[in-house]
mmCIF file of C-alpha atoms in Angstrom:
data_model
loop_
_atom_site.group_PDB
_atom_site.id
_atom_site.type_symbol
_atom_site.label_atom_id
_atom_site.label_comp_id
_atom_site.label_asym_id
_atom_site.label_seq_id
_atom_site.Cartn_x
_atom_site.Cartn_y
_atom_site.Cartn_z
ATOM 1 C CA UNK A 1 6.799 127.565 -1.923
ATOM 2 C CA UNK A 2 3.073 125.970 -1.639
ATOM 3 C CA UNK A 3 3.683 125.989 -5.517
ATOM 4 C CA UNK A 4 6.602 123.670 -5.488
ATOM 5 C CA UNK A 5 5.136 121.104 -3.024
ATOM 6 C CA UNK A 6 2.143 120.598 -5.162
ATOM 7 C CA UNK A 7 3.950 120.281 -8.406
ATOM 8 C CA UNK A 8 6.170 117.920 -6.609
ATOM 9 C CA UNK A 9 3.283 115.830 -4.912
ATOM 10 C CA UNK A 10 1.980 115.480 -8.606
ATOM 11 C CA UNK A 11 5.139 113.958 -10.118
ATOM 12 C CA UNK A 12 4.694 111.232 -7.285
ATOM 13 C CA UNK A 13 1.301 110.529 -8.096
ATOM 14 C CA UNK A 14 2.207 110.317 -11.780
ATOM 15 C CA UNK A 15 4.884 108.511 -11.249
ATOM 16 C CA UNK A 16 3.042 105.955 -9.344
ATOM 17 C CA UNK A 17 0.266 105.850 -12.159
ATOM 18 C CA UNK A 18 2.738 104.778 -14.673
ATOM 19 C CA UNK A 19 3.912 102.241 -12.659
ATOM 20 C CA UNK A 20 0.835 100.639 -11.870
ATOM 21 C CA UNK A 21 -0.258 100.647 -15.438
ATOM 22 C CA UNK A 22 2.952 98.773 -16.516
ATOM 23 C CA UNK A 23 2.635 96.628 -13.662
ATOM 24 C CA UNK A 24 -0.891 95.580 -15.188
ATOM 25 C CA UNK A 25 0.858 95.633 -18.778
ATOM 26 C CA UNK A 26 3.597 92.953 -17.994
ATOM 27 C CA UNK A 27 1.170 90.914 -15.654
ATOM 28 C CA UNK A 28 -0.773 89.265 -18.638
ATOM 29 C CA UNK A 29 2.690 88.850 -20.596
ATOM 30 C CA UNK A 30 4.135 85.210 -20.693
ATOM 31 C CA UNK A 31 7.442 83.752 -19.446
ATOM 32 C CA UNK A 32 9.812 80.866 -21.636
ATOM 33 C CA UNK A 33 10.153 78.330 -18.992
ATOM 34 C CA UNK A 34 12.319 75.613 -19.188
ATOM 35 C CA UNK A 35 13.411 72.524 -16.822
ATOM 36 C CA UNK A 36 15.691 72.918 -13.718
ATOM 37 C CA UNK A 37 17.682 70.051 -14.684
ATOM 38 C CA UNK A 38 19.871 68.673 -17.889
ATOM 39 C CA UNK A 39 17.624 66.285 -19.942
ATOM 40 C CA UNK A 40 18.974 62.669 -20.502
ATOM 41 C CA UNK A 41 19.354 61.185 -23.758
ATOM 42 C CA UNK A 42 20.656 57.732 -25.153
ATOM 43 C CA UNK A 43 22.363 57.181 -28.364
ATOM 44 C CA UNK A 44 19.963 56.688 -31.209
ATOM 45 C CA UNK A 45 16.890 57.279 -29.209
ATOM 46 C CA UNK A 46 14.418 59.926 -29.336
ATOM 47 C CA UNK A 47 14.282 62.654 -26.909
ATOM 48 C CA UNK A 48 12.318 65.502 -25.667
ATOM 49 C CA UNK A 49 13.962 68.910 -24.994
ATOM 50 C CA UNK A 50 11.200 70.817 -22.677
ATOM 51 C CA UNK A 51 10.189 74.858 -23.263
ATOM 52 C CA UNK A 52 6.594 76.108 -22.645
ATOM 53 C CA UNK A 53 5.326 79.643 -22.242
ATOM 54 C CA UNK A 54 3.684 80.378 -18.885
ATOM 55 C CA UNK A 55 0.923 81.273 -18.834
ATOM 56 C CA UNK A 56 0.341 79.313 -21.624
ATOM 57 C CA UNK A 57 -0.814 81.186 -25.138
ATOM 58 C CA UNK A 58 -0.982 80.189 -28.653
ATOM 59 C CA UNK A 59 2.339 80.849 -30.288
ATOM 60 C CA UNK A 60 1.790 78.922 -33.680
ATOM 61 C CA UNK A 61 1.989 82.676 -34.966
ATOM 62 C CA UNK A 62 4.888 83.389 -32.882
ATOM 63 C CA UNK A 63 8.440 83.092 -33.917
ATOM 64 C CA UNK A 64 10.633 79.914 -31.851
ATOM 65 C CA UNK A 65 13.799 79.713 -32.080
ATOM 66 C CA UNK A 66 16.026 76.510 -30.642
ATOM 67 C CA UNK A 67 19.478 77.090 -30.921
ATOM 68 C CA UNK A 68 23.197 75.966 -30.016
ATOM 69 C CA UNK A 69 25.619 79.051 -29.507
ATOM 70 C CA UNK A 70 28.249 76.387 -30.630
ATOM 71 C CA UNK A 71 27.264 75.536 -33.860
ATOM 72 C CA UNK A 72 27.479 77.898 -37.121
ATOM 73 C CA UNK A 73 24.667 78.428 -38.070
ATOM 74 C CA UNK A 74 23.762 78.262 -34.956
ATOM 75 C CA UNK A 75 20.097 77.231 -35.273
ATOM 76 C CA UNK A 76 18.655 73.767 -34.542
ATOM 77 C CA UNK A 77 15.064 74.705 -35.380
ATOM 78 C CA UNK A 78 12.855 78.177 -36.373
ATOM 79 C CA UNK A 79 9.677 77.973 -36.408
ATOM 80 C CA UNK A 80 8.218 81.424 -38.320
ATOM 81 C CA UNK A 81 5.121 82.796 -39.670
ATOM 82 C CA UNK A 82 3.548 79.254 -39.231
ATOM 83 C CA UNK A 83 6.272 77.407 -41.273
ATOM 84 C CA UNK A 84 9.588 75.695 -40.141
ATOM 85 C CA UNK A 85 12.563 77.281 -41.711
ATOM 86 C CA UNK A 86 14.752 74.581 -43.133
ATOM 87 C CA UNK A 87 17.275 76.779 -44.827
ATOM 88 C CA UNK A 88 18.339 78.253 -41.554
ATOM 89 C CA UNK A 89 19.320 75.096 -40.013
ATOM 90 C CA UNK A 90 22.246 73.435 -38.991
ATOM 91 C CA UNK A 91 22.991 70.839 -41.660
ATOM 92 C CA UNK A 92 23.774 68.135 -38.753
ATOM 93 C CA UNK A 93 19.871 68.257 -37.430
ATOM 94 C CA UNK A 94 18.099 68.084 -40.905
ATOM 95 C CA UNK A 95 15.442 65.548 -40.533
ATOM 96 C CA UNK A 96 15.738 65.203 -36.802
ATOM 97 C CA UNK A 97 13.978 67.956 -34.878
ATOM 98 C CA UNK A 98 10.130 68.708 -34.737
ATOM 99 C CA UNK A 99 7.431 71.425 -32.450
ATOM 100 C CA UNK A 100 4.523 70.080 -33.264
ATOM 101 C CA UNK A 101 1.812 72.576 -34.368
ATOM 102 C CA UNK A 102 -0.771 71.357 -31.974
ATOM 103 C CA UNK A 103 1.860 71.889 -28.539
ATOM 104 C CA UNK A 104 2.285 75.438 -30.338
ATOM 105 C CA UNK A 105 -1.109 76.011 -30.148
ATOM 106 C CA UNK A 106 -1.335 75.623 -26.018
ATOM 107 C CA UNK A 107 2.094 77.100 -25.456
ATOM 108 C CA UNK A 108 4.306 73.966 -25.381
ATOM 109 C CA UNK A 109 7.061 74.564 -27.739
ATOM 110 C CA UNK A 110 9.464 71.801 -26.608
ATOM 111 C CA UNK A 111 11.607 70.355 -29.177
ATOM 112 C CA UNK A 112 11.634 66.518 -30.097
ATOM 113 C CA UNK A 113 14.954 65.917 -31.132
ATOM 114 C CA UNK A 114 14.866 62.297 -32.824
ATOM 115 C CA UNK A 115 17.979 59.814 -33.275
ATOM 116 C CA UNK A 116 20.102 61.290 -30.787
ATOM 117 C CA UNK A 117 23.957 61.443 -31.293
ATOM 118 C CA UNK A 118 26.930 61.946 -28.938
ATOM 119 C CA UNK A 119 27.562 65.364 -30.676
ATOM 120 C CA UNK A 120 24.506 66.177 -29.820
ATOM 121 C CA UNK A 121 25.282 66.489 -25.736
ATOM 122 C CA UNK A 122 25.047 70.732 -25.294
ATOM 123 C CA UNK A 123 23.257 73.601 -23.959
ATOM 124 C CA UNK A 124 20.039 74.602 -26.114
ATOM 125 C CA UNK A 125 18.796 78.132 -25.892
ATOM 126 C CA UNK A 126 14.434 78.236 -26.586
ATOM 127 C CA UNK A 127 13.886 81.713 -27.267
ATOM 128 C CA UNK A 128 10.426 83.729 -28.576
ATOM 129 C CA UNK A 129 11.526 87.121 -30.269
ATOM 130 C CA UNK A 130 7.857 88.511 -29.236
ATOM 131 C CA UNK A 131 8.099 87.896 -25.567
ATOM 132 C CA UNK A 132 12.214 88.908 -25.621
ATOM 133 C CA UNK A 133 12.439 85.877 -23.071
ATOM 134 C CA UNK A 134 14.618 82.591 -23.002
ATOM 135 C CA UNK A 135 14.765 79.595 -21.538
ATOM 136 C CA UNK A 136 18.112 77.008 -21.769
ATOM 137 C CA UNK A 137 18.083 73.613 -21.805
ATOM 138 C CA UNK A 138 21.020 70.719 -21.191
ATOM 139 C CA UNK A 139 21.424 67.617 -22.713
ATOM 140 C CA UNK A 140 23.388 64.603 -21.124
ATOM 141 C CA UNK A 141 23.830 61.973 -23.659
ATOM 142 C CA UNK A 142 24.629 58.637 -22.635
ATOM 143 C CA UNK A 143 24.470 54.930 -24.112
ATOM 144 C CA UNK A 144 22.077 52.136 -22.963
ATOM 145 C CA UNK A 145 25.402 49.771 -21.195
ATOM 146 C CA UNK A 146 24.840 46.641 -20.513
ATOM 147 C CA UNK A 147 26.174 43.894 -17.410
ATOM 148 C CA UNK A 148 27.835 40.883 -17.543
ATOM 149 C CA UNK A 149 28.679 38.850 -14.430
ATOM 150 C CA UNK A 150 30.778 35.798 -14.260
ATOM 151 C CA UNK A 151 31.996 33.404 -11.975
ATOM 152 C CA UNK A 152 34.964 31.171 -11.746
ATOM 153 C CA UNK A 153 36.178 28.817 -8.692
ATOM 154 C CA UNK A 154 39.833 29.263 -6.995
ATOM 155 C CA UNK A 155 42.212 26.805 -5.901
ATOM 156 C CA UNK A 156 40.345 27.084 -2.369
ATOM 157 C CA UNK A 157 36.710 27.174 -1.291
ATOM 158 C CA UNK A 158 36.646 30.754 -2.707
ATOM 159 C CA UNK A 159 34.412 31.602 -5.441
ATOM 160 C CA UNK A 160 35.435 35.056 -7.619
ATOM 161 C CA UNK A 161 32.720 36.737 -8.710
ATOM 162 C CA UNK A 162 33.413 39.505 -12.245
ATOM 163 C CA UNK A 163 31.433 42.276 -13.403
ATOM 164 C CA UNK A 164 31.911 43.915 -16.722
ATOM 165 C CA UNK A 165 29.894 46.261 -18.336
ATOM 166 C CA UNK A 166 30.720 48.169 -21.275
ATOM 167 C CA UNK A 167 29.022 50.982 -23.879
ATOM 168 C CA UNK A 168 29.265 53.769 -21.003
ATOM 169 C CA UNK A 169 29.423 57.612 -22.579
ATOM 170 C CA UNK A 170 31.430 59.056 -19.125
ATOM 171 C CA UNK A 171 33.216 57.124 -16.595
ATOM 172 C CA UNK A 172 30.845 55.306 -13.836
ATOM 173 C CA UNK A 173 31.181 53.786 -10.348
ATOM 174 C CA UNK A 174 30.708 50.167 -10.170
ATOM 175 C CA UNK A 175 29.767 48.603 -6.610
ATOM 176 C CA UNK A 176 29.097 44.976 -5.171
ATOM 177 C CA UNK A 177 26.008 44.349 -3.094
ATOM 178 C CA UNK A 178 24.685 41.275 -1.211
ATOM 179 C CA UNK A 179 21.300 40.597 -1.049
ATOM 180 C CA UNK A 180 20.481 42.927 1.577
ATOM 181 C CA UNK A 181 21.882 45.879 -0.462
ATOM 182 C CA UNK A 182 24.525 46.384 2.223
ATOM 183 C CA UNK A 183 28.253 47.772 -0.085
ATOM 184 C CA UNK A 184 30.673 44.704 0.021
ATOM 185 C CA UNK A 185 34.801 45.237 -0.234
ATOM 186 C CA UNK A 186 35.873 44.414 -3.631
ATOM 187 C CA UNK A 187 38.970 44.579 -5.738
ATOM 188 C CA UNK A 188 39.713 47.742 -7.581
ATOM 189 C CA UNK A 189 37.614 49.005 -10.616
ATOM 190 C CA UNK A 190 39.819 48.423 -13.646
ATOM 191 C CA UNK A 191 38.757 51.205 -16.667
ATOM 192 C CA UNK A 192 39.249 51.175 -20.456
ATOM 193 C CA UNK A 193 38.743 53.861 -22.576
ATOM 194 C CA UNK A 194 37.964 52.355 -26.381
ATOM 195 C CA UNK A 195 38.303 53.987 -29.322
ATOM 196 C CA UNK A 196 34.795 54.774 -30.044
ATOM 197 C CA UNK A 197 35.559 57.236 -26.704
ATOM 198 C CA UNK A 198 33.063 54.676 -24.311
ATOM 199 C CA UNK A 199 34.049 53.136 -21.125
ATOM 200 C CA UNK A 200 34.403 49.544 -20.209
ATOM 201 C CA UNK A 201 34.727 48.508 -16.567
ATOM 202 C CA UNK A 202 35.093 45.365 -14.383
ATOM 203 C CA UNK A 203 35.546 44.586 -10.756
ATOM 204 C CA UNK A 204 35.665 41.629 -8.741
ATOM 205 C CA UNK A 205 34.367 40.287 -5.862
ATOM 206 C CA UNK A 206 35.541 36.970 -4.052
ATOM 207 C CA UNK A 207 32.835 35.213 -1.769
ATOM 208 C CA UNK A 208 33.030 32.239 0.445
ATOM 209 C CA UNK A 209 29.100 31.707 1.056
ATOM 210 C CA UNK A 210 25.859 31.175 -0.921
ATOM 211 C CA UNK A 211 24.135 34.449 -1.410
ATOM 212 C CA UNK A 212 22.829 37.045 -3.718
ATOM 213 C CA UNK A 213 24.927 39.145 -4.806
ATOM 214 C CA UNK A 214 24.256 42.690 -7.171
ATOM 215 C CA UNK A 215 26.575 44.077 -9.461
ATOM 216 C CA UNK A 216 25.964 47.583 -9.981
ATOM 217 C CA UNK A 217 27.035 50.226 -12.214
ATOM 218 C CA UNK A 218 26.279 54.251 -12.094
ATOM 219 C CA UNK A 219 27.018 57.539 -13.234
ATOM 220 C CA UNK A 220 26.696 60.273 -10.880
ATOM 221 C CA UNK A 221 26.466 62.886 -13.194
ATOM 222 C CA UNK A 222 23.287 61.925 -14.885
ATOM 223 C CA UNK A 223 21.883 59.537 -12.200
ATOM 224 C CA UNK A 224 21.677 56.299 -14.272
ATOM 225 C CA UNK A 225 22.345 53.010 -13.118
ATOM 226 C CA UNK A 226 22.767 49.583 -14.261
ATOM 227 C CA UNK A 227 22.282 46.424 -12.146
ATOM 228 C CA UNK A 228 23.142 43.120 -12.674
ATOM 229 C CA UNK A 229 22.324 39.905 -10.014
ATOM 230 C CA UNK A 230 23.630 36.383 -9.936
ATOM 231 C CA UNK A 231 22.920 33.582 -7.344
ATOM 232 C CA UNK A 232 25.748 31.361 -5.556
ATOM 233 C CA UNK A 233 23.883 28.343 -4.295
ATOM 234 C CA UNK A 234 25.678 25.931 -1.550
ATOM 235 C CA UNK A 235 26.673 23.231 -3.650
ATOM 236 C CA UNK A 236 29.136 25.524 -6.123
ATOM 237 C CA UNK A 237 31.954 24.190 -3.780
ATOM 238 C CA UNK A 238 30.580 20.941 -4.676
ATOM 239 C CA UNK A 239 29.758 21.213 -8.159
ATOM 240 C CA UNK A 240 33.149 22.706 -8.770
ATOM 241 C CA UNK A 241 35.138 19.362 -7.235
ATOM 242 C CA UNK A 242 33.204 17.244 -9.124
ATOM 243 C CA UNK A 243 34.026 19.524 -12.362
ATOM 244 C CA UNK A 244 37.572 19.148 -11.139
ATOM 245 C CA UNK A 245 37.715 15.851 -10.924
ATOM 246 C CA UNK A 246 36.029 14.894 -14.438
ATOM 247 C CA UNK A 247 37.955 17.056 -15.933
ATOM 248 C CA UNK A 248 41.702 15.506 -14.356
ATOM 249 C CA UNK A 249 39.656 11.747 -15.466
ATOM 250 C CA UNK A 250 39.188 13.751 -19.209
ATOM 251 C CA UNK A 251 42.722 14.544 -19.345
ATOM 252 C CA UNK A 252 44.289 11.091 -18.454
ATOM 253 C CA UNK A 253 42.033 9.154 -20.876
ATOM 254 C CA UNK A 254 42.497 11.942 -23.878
ATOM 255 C CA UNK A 255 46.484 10.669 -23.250
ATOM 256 C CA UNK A 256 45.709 6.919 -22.782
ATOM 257 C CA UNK A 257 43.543 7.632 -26.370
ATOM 258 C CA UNK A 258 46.128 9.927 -27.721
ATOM 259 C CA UNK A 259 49.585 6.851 -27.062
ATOM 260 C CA UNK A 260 47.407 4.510 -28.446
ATOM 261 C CA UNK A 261 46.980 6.535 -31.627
ATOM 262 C CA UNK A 262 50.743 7.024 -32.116
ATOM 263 C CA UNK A 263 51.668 3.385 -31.136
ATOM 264 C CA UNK A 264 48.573 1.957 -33.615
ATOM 265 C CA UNK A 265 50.488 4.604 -36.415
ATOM 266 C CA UNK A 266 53.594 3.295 -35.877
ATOM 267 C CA UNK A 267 52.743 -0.518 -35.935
ATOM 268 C CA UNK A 268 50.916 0.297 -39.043
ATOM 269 C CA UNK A 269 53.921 2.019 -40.585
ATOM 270 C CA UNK A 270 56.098 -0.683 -39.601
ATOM 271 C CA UNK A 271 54.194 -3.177 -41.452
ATOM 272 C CA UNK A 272 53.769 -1.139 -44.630
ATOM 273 C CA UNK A 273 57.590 -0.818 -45.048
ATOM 274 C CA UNK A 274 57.864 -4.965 -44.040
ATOM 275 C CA UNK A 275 55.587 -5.220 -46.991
ATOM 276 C CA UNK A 276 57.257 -2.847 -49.066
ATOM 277 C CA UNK A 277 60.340 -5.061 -48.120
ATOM 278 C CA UNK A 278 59.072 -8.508 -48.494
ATOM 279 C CA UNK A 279 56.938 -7.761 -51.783
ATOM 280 C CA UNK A 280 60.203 -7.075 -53.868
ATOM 281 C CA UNK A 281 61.851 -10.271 -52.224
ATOM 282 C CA UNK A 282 58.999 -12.405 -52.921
ATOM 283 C CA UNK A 283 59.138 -11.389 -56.312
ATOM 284 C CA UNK A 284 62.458 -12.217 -57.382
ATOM 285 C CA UNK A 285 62.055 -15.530 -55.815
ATOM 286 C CA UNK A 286 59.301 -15.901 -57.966
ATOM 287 C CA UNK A 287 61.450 -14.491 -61.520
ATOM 288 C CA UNK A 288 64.998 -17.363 -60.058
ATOM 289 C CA UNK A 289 62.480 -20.143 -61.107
ATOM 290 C CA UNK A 290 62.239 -19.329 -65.051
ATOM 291 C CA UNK A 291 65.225 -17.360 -65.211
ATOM 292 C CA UNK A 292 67.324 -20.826 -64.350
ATOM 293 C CA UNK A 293 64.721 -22.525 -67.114
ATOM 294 C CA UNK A 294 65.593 -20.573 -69.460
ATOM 295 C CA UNK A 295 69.225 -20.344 -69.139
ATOM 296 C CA UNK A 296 69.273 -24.381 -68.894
ATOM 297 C CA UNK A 297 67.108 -24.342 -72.388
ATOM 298 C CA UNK A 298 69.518 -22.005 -73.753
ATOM 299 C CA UNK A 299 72.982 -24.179 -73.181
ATOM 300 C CA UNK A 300 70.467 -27.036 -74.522
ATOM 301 C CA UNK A 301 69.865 -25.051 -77.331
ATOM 302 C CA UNK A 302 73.154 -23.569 -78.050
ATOM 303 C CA UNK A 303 74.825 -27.496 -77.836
ATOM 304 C CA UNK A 304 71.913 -28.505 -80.315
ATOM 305 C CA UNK A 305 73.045 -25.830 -82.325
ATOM 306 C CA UNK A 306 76.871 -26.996 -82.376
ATOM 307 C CA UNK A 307 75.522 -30.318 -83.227
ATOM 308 C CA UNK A 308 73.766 -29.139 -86.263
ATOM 309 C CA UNK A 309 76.907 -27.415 -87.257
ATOM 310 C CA UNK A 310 78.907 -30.279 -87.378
ATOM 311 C CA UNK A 311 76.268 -32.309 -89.001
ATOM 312 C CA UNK A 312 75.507 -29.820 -91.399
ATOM 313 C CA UNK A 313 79.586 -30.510 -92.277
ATOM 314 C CA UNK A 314 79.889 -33.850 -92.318
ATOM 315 C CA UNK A 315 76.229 -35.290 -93.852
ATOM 316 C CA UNK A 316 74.894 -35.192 -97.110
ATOM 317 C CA UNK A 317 71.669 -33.809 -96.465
ATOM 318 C CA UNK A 318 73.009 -30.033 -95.197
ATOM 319 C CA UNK A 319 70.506 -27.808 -96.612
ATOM 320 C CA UNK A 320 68.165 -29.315 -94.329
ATOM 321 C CA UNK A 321 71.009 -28.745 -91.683
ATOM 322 C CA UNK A 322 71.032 -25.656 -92.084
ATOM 323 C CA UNK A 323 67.664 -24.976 -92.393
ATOM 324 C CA UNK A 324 66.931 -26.477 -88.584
ATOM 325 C CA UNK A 325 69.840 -24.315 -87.555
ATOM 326 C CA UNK A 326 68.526 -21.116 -88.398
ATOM 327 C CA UNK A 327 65.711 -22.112 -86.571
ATOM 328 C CA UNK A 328 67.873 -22.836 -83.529
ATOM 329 C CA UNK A 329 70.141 -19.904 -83.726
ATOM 330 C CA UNK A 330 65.944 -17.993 -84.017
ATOM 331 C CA UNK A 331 65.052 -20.101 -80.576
ATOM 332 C CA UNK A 332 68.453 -18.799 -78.664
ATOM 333 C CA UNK A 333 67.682 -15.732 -79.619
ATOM 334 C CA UNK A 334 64.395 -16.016 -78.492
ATOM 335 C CA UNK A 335 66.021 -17.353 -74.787
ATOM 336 C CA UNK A 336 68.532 -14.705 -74.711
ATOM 337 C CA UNK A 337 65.931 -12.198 -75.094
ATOM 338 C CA UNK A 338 63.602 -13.629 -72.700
ATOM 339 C CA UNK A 339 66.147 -14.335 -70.173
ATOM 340 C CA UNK A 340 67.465 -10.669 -70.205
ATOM 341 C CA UNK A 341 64.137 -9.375 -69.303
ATOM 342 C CA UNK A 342 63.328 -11.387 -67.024
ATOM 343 C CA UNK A 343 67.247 -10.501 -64.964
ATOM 344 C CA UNK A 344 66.716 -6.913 -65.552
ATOM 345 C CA UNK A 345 63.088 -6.979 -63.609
ATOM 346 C CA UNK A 346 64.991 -8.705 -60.501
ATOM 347 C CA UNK A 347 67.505 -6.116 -60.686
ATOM 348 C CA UNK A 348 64.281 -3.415 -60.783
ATOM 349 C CA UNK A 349 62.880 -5.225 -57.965
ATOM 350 C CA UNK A 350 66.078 -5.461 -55.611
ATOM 351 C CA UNK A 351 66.266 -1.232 -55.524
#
């Protein structure tokens, strides 16, 4: 009996050795620690996904291991036996992740993943082999949106203030503020979805007073905001009338401007085709004048040539007769010719 209880009070104290000793074992052993949160990233900018060991050691002879259980292969960066191993990387991060070997050397092995994409938004697992302990990491990637605000005037005193902004990764809120960051009552967010898979939305507000007014535009899920402010001074009422007005005195001189453009066309028209009517008639008036000179010269002519006829019968002398007749009968021809001409241009000119 006594034998039992002392091999049995042994085992205790044994078994309490052992434990102390692995107690002290693990105690100087470090931890993969990561942060509590996911990590925010914008498109095409650099980011920095956090791991250290704690307490921190040298692990530049360690192996590190970033990964995405997503991917095949599945590894975004290995660091081993004091090299980075290219070949076992995902084709999609060549060229854009990094540990630098002075962070291994105090225990920070945090990745810097440059030129961030939208495919890139996962969870990232930092693991060190030798320790057997992990860490993961989330990534939120977003877009750097911008704000536009503009105003336009209403039939009434109102003034309607618009907010757009656009380039925004997940759908955000957008609220209207006055200038003591009190929430004003505005029309409903309108939302489209582009191609590109970013959000564009607008909302309006309509005011009745000079103020500041904010514009701004958040995602919950990450925590980033965008704000946007724009001053309505007292006079907009004012400044608007007057724009009204110059604008109504625009319109009725641009048609005052505009009729006397198509009545100065018209009158100009008018007189090119009395032109085009009077040149032709002016011109055959001109043409009567010889036309009847030469017709009168050719009856002269033609009772010349009669005369010489008869002469050329009747005389002596007819060889010379006949000689001044050819040259008459030449000279009608002559007329004839002339005078044809001259009655086929006033026919030309009459169509």
């Amino acid at each position: 009996m006594m034998t039992h209880l002392k091999d049995g009070l042994f085992f205790k104290r044994l078994l309490t050795v052992v434990f102390l000793l692995l107690t002290q074992c693990c105690a100087g052993q470090s931890q993969v620690g990561g942060p509590p949160q996911s990590v925010l990233a914008t498109i095409g900018g650099d980011i920095i996904l956090p791991c250290h060991l704690e307490p921190s050691v040298d692990a530049s002879g360690m192996t590190v291991e970033w990964s995405r259980p997503d991917l095949d292969p599945r590894f975004v960066y290995v660091w081993r036996d004091g090299v980075e191993l290219e070949s076992k990387q995902h084709p999609s991060y060549k060229g854009r992740t990094a540990v630098p070997i002075v962070n291994l050397t105090h225990g920070d092995i945090s990745l810097k993943l440059s030129n961030v994409k939208i495919s890139d938004e996962e969870k990232y697992r930092c693991f060190v082999p030798t320790l057997g302990t992990e860490s993961t990491v989330e990534l939120a990637v977003g877009v750097a949106p911008f704000i536009d605000i503009s105003s336009e005037r209403t039939d009434s005193s109102e003034v309607v203030l618009q907010c757009e902004s656009k380039g925004w990764y997940s759908q955000p809120e957008v609220f209207w503020l006055d200038a003591e960051g009190n929430l004003l009552s505005a029309g409903p967010t309108e939302t489209v979805r582009g191609p590109d898979d970013l959000y564009t939305v607008s909302r309006r507000l309509t005011v009745m007073e000079s103020d500041n007014f904010t514009c701004r535009v958040q995602q919950k899920n990450i925590n980033k905001m965008r704000e946007a402010q724009i001053y309505v001074p007292d006079d907009f009422s004012n400044a608007s009338n007057h724009i009204i007005i110059i604008s109504s005195s625009l319109v009725v001189v641009s048609i005052i401007v505009i009729l006397a453009a198509v009545f100065a066309r018209r009158w100009k028209k008018n007189k090119i085709k009395q032109k085009e009517y009077v040149r032709p008639l002016k011109h055959e008036v001109e043409l009567e004048d010889p036309r009847d000179k030469l017709r009168s010269e050719l009856e002269k002519s033609k009772r010349e040539w009669t005369e010489k006829d008869y002469n050329a019968v009747t005389r002596f002398n007819r060889d010379d007769e006949l000689m001044a007749k050819r040259e008459l009968e030449k000279k009608i021809r002559e007329l004839e010719k002339n005078l044809k001409e001259i009655e086929e241009e006033i026919k030309t000119s009459r169509v």
